[in-house]
XYZ file of C-alpha atoms in Angstrom:
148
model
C 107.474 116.525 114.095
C 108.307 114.054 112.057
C 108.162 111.256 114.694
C 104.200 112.101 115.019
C 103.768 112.002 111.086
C 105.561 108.677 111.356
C 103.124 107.357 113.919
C 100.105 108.976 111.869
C 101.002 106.981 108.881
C 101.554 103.563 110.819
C 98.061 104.374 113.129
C 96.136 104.818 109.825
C 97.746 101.768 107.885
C 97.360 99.652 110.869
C 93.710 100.563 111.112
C 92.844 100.135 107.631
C 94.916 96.893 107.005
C 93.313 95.532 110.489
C 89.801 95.976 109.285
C 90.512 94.237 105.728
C 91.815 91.586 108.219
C 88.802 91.464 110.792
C 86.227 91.055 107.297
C 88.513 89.128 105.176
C 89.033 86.187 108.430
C 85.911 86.735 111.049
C 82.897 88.808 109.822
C 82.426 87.688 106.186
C 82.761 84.199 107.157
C 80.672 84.355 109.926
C 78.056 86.399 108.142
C 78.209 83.393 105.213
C 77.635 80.697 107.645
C 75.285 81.714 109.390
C 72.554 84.124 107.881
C 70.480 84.088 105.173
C 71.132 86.616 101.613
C 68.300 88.682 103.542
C 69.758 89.195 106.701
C 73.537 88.746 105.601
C 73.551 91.625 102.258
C 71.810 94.292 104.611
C 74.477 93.626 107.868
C 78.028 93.248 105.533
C 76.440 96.525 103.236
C 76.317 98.652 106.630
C 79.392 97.201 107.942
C 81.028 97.984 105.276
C 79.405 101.734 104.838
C 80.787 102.354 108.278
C 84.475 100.562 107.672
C 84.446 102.828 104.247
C 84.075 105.988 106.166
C 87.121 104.854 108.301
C 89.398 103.324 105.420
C 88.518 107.368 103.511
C 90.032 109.222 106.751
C 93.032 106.764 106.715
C 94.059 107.351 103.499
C 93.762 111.213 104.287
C 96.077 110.286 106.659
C 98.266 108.191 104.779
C 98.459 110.530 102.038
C 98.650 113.534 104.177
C 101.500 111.718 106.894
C 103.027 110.211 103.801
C 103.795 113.552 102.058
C 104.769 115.482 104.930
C 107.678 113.188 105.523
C 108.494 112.888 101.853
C 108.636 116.732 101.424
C 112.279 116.945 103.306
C 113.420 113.943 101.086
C 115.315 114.171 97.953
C 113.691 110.509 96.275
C 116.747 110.108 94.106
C 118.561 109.214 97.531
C 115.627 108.370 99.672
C 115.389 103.529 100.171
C 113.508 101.935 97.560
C 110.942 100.859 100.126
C 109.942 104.375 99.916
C 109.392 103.877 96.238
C 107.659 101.066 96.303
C 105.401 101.889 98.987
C 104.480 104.972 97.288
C 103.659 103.400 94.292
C 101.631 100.161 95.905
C 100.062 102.649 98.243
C 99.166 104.544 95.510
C 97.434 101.527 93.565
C 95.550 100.755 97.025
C 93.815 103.982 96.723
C 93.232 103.425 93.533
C 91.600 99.981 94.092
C 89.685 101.315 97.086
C 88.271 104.042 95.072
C 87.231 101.910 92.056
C 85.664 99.317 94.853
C 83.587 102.139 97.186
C 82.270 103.944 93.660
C 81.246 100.576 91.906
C 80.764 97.660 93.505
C 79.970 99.516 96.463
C 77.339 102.130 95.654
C 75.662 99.651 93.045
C 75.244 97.334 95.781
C 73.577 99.949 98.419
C 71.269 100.540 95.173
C 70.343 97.402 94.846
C 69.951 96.477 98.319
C 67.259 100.052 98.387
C 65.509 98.604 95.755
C 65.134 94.991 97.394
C 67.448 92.738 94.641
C 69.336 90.696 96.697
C 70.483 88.463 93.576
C 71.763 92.163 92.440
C 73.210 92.878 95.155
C 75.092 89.446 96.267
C 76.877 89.976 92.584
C 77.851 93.059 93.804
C 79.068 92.327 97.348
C 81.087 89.182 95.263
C 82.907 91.701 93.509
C 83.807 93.275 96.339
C 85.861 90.453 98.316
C 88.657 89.960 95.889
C 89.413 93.319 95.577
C 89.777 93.834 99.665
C 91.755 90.752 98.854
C 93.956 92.515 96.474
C 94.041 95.470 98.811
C 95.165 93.486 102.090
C 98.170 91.613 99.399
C 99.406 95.096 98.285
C 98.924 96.256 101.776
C 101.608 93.814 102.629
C 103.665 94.199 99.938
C 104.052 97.821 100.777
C 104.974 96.926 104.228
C 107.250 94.205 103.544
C 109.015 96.597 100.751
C 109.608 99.617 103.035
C 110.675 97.435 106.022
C 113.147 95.121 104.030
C 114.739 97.529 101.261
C 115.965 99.775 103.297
């Protein structure tokens, strides 16, 4: 059992730290280049709407995988990976929240009531914290795979 927990947790991490990846490297840059504010805010909000809904199920999973195979664990023994990623992974949700309910949503609002200068300030808030999010990402990986 806990072999498929283990794969749940790396499926959903993989997934979530692929898309920060795919918009960090190919859409947003892309998108930048070669549309206008008009067509680019609209595209990146409902790319982003859809990527959201994916990122929320993978940290159910994360959190859900995560605790499953920490329950048979005493932590006072268990690598300090462990520690650390529970702690970074624990600011990434964090971070994700604060982005989805503010940045996000104000954007979507703006874009509904047709202020793109609004809006762009909003989306420009966004980047560095998927930025942030894709560092710790690493940093969680890199801690549980090196201290072990």
């Amino acid at each position: 059992m806990y072999e498929l927990f283990k794969f749940s947790h790396l499926a959903a991490g993989i997934i979530w730290m692929g898309g920060m990846a795919l918009m960090i490297w190919a859409i947003r840059p892309v998108a930048i280049a070669q549309l206008e504010p008009a067509q680019r805010l609209p595209l990146l909000s409902g790319i982003l709407a859809r990527f959201f809904k994916i990122v929320g199920l993978c940290i159910v999973l994360l959190l859900a995988s995560g605790g499953l195979m920490l329950m048979g664990v005493d932590m006072r023994l268990a690598p300090r990976g462990w520690h650390v990623m529970l702690g970074v992974g624990s600011l990434m949700c964090l971070v994700f929240g604060h982005l989805y309910f503010g940045p996000f949503r104000k954007m979507q609002a703006a874009l509904q009531d047709g202020d793109l200068p609004k809006a762009g300030a909003q989306l420009g808030k966004i980047h560095p914290l998927v930025l942030l999010n894709f560092g710790l990402s690493w940093i969680a990986v890199g801690a549980v795979v090196i201290w072990r």
